[in-house]
Structure formats: structure tokens, C-alpha cells
mmCIF file of C-alpha atoms and ligand atoms in Angstrom:
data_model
loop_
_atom_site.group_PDB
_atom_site.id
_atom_site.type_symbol
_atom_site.label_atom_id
_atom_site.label_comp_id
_atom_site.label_asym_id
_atom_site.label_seq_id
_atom_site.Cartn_x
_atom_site.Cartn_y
_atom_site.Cartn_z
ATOM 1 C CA UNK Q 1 108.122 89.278 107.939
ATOM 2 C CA UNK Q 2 109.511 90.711 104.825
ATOM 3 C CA UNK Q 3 112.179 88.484 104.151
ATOM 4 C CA UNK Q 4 110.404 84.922 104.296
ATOM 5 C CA UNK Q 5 107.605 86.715 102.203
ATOM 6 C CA UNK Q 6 110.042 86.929 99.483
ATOM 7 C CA UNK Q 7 110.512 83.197 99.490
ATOM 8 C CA UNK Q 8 107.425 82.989 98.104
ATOM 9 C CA UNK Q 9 107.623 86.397 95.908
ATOM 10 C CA UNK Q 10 110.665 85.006 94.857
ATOM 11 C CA UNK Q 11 109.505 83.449 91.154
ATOM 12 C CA UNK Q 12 107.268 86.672 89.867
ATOM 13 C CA UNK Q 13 110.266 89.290 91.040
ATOM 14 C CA UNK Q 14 111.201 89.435 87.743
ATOM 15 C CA UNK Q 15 107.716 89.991 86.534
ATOM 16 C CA UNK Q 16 107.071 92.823 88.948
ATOM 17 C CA UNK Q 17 110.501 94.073 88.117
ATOM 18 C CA UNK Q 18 109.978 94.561 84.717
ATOM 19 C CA UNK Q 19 106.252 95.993 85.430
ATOM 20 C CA UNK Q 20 107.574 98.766 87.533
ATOM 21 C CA UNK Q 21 107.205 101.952 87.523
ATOM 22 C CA UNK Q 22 110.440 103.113 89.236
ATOM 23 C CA UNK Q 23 112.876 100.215 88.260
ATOM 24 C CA UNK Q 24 113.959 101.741 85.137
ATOM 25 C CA UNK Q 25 115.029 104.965 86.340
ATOM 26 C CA UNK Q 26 116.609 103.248 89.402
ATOM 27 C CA UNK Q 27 119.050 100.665 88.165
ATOM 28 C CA UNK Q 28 121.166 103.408 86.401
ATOM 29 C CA UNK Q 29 121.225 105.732 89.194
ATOM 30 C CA UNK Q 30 122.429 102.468 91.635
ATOM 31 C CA UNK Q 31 124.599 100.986 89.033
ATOM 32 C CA UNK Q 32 126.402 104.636 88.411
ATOM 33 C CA UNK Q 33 126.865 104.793 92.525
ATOM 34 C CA UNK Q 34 128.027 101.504 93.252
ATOM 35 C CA UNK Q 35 131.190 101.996 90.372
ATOM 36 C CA UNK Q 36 132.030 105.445 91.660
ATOM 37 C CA UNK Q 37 132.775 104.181 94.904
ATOM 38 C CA UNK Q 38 135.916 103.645 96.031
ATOM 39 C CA UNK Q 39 136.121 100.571 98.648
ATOM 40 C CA UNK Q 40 133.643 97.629 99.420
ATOM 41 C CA UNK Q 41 130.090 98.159 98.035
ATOM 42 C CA UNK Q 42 127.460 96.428 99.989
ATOM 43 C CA UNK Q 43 123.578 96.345 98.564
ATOM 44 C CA UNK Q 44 121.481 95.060 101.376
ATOM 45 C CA UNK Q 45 117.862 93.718 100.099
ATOM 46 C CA UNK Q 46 120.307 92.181 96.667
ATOM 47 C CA UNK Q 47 116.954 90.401 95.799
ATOM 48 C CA UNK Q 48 117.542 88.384 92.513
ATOM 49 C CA UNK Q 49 121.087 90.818 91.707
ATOM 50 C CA UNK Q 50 118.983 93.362 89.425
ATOM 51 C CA UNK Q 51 120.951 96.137 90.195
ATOM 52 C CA UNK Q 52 124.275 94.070 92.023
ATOM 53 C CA UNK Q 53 124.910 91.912 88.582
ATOM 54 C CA UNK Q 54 124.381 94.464 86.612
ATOM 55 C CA UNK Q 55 127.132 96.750 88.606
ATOM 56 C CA UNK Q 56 129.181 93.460 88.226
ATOM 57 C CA UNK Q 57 129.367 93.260 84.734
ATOM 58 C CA UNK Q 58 130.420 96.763 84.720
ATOM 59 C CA UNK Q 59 133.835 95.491 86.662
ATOM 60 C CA UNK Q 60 132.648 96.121 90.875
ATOM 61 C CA UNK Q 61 132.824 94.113 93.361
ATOM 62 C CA UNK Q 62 129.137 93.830 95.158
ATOM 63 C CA UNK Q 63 128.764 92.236 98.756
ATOM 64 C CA UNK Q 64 124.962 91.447 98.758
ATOM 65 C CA UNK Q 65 122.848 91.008 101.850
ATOM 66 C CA UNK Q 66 119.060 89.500 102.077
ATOM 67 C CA UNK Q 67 117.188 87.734 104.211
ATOM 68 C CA UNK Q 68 115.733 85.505 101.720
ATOM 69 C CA UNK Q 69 117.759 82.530 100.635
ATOM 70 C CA UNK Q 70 115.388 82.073 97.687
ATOM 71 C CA UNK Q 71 115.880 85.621 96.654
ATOM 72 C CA UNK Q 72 119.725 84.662 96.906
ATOM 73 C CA UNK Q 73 119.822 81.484 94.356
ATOM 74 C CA UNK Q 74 117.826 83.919 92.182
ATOM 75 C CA UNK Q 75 120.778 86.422 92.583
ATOM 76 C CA UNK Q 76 123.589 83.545 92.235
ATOM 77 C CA UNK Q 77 121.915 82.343 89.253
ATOM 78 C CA UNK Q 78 121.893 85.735 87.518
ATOM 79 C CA UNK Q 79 125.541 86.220 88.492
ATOM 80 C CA UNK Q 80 126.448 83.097 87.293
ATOM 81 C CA UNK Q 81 124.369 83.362 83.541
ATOM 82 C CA UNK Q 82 126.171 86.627 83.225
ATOM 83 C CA UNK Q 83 129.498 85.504 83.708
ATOM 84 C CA UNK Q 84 130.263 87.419 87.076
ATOM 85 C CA UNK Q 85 129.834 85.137 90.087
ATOM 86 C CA UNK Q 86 133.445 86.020 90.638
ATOM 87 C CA UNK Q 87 132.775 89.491 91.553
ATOM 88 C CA UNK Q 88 129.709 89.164 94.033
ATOM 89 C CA UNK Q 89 130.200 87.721 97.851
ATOM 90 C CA UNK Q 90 126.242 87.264 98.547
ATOM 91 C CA UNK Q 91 125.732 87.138 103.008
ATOM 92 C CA UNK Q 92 122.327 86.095 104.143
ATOM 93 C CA UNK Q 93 121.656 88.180 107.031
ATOM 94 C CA UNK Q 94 119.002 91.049 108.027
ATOM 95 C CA UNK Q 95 119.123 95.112 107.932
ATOM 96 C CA UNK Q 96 119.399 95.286 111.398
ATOM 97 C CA UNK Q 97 122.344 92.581 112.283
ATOM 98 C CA UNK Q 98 124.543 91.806 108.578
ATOM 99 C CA UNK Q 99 128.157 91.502 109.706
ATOM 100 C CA UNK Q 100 130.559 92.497 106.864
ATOM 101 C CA UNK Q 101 134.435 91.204 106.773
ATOM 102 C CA UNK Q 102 135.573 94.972 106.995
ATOM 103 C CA UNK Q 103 133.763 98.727 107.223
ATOM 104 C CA UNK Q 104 132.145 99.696 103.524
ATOM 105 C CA UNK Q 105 133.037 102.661 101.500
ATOM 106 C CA UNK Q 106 129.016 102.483 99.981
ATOM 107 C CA UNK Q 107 126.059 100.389 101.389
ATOM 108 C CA UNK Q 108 123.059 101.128 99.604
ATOM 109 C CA UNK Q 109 119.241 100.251 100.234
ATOM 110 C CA UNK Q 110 117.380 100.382 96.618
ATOM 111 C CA UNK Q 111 113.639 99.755 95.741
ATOM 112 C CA UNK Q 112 112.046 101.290 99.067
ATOM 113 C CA UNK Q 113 113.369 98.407 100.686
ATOM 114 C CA UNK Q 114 114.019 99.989 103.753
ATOM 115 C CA UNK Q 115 110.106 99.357 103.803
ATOM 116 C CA UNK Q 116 109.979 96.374 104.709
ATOM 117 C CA UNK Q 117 110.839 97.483 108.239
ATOM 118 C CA UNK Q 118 107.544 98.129 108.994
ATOM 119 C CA UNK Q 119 108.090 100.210 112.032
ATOM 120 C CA UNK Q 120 109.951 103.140 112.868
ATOM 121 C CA UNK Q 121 111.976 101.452 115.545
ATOM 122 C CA UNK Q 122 112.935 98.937 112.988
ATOM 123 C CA UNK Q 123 114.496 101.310 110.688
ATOM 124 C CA UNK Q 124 116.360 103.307 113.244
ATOM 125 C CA UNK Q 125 117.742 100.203 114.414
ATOM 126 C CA UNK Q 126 118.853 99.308 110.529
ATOM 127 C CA UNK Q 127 120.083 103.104 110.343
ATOM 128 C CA UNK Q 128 122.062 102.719 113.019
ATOM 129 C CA UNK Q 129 123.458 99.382 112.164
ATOM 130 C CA UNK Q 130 124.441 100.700 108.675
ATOM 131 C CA UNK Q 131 126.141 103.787 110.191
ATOM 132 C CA UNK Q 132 128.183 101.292 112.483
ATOM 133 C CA UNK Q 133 129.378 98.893 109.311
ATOM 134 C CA UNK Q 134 130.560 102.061 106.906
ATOM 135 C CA UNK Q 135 134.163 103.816 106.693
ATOM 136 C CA UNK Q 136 134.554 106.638 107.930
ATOM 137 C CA UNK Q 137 133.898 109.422 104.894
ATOM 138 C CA UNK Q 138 131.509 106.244 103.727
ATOM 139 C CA UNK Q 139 128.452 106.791 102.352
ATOM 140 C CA UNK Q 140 124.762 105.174 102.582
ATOM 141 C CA UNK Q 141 122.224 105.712 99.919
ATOM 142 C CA UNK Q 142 117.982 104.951 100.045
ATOM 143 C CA UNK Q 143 115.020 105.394 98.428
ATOM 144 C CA UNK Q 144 111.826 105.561 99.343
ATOM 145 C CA UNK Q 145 107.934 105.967 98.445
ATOM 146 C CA UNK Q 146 107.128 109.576 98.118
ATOM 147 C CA UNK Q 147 103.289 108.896 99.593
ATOM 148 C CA UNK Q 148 100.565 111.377 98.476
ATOM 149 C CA UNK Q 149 96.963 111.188 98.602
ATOM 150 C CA UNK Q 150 97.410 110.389 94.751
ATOM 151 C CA UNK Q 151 99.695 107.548 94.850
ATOM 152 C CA UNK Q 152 98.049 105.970 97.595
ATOM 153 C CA UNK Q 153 94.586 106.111 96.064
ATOM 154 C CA UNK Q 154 96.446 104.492 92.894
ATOM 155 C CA UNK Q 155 97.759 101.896 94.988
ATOM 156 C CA UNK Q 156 94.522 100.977 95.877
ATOM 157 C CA UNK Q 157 92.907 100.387 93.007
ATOM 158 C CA UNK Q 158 92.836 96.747 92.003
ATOM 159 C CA UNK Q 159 95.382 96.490 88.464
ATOM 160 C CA UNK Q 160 96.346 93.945 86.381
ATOM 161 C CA UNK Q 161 100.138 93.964 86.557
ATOM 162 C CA UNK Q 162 101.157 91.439 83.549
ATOM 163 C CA UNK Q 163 100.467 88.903 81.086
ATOM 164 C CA UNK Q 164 103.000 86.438 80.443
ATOM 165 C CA UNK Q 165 103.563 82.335 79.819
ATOM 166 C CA UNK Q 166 105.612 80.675 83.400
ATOM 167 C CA UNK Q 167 108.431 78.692 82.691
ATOM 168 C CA UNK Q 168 106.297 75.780 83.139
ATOM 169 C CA UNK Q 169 104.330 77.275 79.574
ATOM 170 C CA UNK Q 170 101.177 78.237 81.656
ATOM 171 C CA UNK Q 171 99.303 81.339 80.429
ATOM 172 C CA UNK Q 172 99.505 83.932 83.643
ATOM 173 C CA UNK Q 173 97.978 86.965 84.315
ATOM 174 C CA UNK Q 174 99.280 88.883 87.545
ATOM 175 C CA UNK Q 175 97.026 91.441 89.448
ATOM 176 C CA UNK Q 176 97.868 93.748 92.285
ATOM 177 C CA UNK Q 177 96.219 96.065 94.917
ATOM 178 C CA UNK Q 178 97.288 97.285 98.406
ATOM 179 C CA UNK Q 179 95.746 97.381 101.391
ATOM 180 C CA UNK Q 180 96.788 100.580 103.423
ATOM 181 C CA UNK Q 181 96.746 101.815 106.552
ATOM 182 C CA UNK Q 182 97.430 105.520 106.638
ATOM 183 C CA UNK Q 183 97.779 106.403 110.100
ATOM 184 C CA UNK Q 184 100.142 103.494 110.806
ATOM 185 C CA UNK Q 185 102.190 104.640 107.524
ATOM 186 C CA UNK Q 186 102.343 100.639 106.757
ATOM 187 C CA UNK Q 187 100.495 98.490 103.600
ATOM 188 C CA UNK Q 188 99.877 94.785 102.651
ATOM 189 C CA UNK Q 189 100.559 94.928 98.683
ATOM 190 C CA UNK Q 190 98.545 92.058 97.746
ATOM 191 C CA UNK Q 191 99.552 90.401 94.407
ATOM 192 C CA UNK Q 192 97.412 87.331 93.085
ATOM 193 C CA UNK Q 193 98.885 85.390 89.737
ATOM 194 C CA UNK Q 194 95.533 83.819 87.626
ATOM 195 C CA UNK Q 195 97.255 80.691 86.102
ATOM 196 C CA UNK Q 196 94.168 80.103 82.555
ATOM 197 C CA UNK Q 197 94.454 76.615 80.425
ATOM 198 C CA UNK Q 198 93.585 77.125 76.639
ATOM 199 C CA UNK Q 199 89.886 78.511 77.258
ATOM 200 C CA UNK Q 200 90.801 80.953 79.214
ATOM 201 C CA UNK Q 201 89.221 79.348 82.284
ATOM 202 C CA UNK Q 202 91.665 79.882 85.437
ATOM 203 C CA UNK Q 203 92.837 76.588 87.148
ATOM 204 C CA UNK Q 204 94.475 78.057 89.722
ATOM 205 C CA UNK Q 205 94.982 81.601 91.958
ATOM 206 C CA UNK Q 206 97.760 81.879 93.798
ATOM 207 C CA UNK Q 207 98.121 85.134 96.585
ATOM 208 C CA UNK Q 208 102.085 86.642 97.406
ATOM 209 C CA UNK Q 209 101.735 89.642 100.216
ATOM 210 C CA UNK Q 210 104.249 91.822 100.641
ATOM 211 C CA UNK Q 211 104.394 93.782 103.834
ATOM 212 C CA UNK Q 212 105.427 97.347 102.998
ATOM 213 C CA UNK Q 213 105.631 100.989 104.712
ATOM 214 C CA UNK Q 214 106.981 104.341 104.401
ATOM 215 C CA UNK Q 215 108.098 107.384 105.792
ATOM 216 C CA UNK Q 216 107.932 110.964 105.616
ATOM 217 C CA UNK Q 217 111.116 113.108 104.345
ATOM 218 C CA UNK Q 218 111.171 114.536 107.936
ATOM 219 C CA UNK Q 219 111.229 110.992 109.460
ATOM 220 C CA UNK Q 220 114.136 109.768 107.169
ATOM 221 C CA UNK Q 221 116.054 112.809 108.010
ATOM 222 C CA UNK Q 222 115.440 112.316 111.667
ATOM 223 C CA UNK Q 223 116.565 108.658 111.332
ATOM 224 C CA UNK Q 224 119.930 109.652 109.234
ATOM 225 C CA UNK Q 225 120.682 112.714 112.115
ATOM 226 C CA UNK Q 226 119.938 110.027 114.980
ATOM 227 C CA UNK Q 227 122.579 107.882 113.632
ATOM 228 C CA UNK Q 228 124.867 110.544 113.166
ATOM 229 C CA UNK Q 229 124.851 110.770 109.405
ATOM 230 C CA UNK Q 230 125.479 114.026 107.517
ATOM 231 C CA UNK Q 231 122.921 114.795 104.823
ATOM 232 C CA UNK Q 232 124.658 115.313 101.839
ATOM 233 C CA UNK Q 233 121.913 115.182 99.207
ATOM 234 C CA UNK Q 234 118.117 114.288 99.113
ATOM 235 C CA UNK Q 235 116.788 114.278 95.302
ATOM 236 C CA UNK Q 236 113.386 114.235 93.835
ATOM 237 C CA UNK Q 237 113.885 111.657 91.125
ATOM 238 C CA UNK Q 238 116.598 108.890 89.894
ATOM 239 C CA UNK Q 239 118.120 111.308 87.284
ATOM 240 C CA UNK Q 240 119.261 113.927 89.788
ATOM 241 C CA UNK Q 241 116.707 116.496 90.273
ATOM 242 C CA UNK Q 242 117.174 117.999 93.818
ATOM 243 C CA UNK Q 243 114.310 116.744 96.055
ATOM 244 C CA UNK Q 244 110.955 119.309 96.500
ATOM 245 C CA UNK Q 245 108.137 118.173 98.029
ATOM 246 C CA UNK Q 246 105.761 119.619 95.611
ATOM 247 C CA UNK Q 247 107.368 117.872 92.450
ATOM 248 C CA UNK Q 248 109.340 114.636 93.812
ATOM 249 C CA UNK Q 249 109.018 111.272 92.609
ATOM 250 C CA UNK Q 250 110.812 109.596 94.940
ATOM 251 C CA UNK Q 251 112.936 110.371 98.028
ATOM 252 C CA UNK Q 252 116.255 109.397 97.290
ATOM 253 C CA UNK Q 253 118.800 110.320 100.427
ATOM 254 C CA UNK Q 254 122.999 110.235 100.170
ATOM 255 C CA UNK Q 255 123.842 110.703 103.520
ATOM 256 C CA UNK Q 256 127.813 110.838 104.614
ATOM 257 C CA UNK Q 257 129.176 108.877 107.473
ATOM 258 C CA UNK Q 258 131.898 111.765 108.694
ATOM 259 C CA UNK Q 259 135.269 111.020 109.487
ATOM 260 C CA UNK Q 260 134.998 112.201 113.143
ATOM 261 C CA UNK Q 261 132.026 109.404 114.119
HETATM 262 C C1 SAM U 1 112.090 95.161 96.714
HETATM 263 S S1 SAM U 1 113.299 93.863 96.830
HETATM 264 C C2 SAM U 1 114.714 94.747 96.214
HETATM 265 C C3 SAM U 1 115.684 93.867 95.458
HETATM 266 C C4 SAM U 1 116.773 94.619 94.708
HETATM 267 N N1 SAM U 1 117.535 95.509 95.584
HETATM 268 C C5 SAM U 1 116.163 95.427 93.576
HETATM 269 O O1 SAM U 1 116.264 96.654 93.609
HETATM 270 O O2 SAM U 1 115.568 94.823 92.673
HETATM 271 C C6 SAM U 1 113.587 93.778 98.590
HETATM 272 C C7 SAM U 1 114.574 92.693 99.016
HETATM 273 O O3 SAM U 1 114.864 92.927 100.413
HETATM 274 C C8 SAM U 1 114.889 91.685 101.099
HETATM 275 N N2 SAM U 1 114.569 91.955 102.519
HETATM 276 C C9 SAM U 1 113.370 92.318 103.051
HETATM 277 N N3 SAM U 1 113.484 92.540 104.368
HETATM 278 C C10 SAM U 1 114.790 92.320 104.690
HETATM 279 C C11 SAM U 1 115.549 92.410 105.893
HETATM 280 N N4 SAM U 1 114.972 92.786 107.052
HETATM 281 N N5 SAM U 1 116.866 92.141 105.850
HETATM 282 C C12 SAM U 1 117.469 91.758 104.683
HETATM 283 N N6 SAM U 1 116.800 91.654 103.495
HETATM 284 C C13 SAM U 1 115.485 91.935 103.508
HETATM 285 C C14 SAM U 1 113.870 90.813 100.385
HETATM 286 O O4 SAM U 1 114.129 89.446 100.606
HETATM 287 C C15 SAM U 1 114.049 91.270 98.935
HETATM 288 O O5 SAM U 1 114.961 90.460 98.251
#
């Protein structure tokens, strides 16, 4: 399962972070959302506080929820480096099941985390879970993979991800490659650090799965109208472009909990 994965993903998230293709464009578009809300925030999958700190600094208030409590002292530290521990309540607690003190005015899902549910059960059950813990007029926000025959054919190929010294001073090179199954919609992203001495000779390999998935843009709209949410945008890529199929990066949904449900 996703969550105790991280435990051991925990100490290259930063790496992968900052080797990603999306994360750039993301943490703006999150950052800008989480401030414009009015009411509790919520970011479920916080991981190490990327995006929550970040919001933080900027003066919100960020309730956090993960699984991992690794991923959590990652987040606590950041808050605390930066100053803002203050302005983050961090809950350790799953998609599907997170109780929050009172309904949210935003919960978001960044970084195709709603993945990690690797079935489609799974995420209804998280979809409907999120619907119950919002305001009415509250709003939840996702992204998710885009697949194509492209990007899954890149995601196959073996890369090297990073090169970089570990806090211990160890040289490091980090590879990556996925293992997919496109009929079940689901992937094992397999990332192997090379730790080299001074010759370059590697003294140890260590493997970090992740256990990943996605869905179509018809299944995530069926998910948001089986919950009861109303679709209020879908876009294409983090710096607003409406969603269409032919030219998306990304699906990004903002779907509106209505005062009525
Ligand atoms: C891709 S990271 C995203 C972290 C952060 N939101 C960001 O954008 O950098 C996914 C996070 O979701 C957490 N996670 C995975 N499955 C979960 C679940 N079922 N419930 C709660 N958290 C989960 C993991 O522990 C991890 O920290």
C-alpha cells in the first residue's frame, strides 16, 4: 500500500521532487488555490509540505493529511525550518477515512495522488469521503496523469533520474522505470538509488516502488457526479488552459460541493 511505501520513499522525495516534470507548474497553481479559499484548507497526501509550507509562508492555514508518518516528520521539519509550524495542523489518516475538526471550504489532492488508490472502488470511496468532509459551496481540486500511448511508452523506458551527494556525503545516482499494466490502468514505478565510493564502483543498490494508477477523464467525471459534485472546471495544464483531450498535459478537475447536498 501506498502510504507505508512512502516510508521508505520518504528520504529521495525531495530528489524526485525537484526531478519532476510536473512539480514546477503545480506548486503555483496549488499554492494560488489554497490562499483564495475562504475557510479550512485541507491537502490530503501533504507528503514532506511542498506545496502546504509553501501556502504557509504565504499566511494560510493548511490541515495536512497522509498516511505516512515518515512523510509527516519530513513535512513538520519543513514547517518548522521555514518558520511556519504555527500555521499547519498535520492528521495522519487515509483518503478514504481522515476525520477533520469541522467541514472544509478547499480539500485538495495534488501530484496524481489520488493514484495511489489503485482501484476504482478505492477512489470512489475517497470521492465520496471528501464530498462528505467539505462545506457546502466547498470545493475539491485533483490532478491526475493524462495517459497516452506516448507517456506510457516514456514511462517505460529505464532513465536516470539524478545525480546528487546524500546527506551522509555518498555520491548517488537515482534511476527510474515503470512497470505498467494497461488494461488494469495501474503501474509499479520502480526507482533504484546506485550509492558509488570514489572509483565510481557502486557499494550499494537500494529499490523504492511506488504503486501508482490512473484514470480516464470520463472515469474522474463519473466519480465526481457519483458523489454528487458539480463540475466546475477541468483544465489541460497547471497555468489554466481549459482541458482538451488532444492537447492536455494533465487533468486537473475543480469540482463544487453545492449548497443543496
Ligand atoms: C506524490 S506524494 C504528494 C505529496 C505532496 N502533495 C506533493 O505534491 O509533493 C503522495 C503522498 O500521498 C500519501 N498517500 C498515499 N496514499 C495515501 C492514502 N491512501 N491516504 C493518505 N495519504 C496517502 C503518501 O504518503 C505521500 O506522502
Amino acid at each position: 500500500m501506498s502510504g507505508l511505501e512512502y516510508e521508505r520513499f520518504a528520504d529521495i522525495y525531495r530528489v524526485w521532487t525537484a526531478t519532476a516534470g510536473s512539480t514546477h507548474a503545480n506548486l503555483p497553481f496549488y499554492v494560488q488555490a489554497y490562499l483564495a479559499a475562504e475557510g479550512p484548507v485541507v491537502e490530503l497526501g501533504v507528503g514532506d509540505g511542498r506545496i502546504a509550507v509553501e501556502a504557509a509562508r504565504q499566511g494560510q492555514h493548511v490541515i495536512g493529511v497522509d498516511l505516512s508518518p515518515a512523510m509527516l516528520a519530513l513535512c513538520r521539519a519543513r514547517a518548522t525550518d521555514a518558520g511556519v509550524a504555527d500555521r499547519l495542523t498535520l492528521l495522519q489518516g487515509d483518503f478514504r477515512s481522515f476525520a477533520l475538526a469541522e467541514p472544509a471550504a478547499l480539500i485538495a489532492l495534488p501530484y496524481h495522488s489520488i493514484g495511489h488508490l489503485t482501484s476504482l472502488d478505492a477512489k470512489r470511496d475517497a470521492v465520496r469521503h471528501i464530498h462528505a468532509q467539505l462545506r457546502p459551496g466547498g470545493r475539491f481540486i485533483f490532478d491526475d496523469f493524462l495517459m497516452t500511448p506516448e507517456r506510457l511508452d516514456q514511462m517505460r523506458r529505464v532513465q536516470l533520474r539524478a545525480e546528487y551527494d546524500t546527506p551522509d556525503g555518498q555520491h548517488a545516482l537515482l534511476w527510474v522505470t515503470s512497470l505498467i499494466d494497461d488494461a488494469a490502468q495501474t503501474m509499479r514505478v520502480v526507482t533504484w538509488e546506485d550509492l558509488l565510493d570514489d572509483d565510481g564502483v557502486m557499494v550499494r543498490r537500494r529499490y523504492r516502488p511506488l504503486s501508482l494508477s490512473w484514470m480516464t477523464p470520463a472515469q474522474a467525471e463519473g466519480l465526481l457526479a457519483d458523489a454528487g459534485f458539480t463540475v466546475e472546471r477541468c483544465l489541460g495544464a497547471f497555468d489554466g488552459t481549459p482541458f482538451r483531450a488532444a492537447t492536455a498535459e494533465e487533468q486537473i478537475w475543480i469540482a463544487r460541493k453545492d449548497s443543496a447536498t
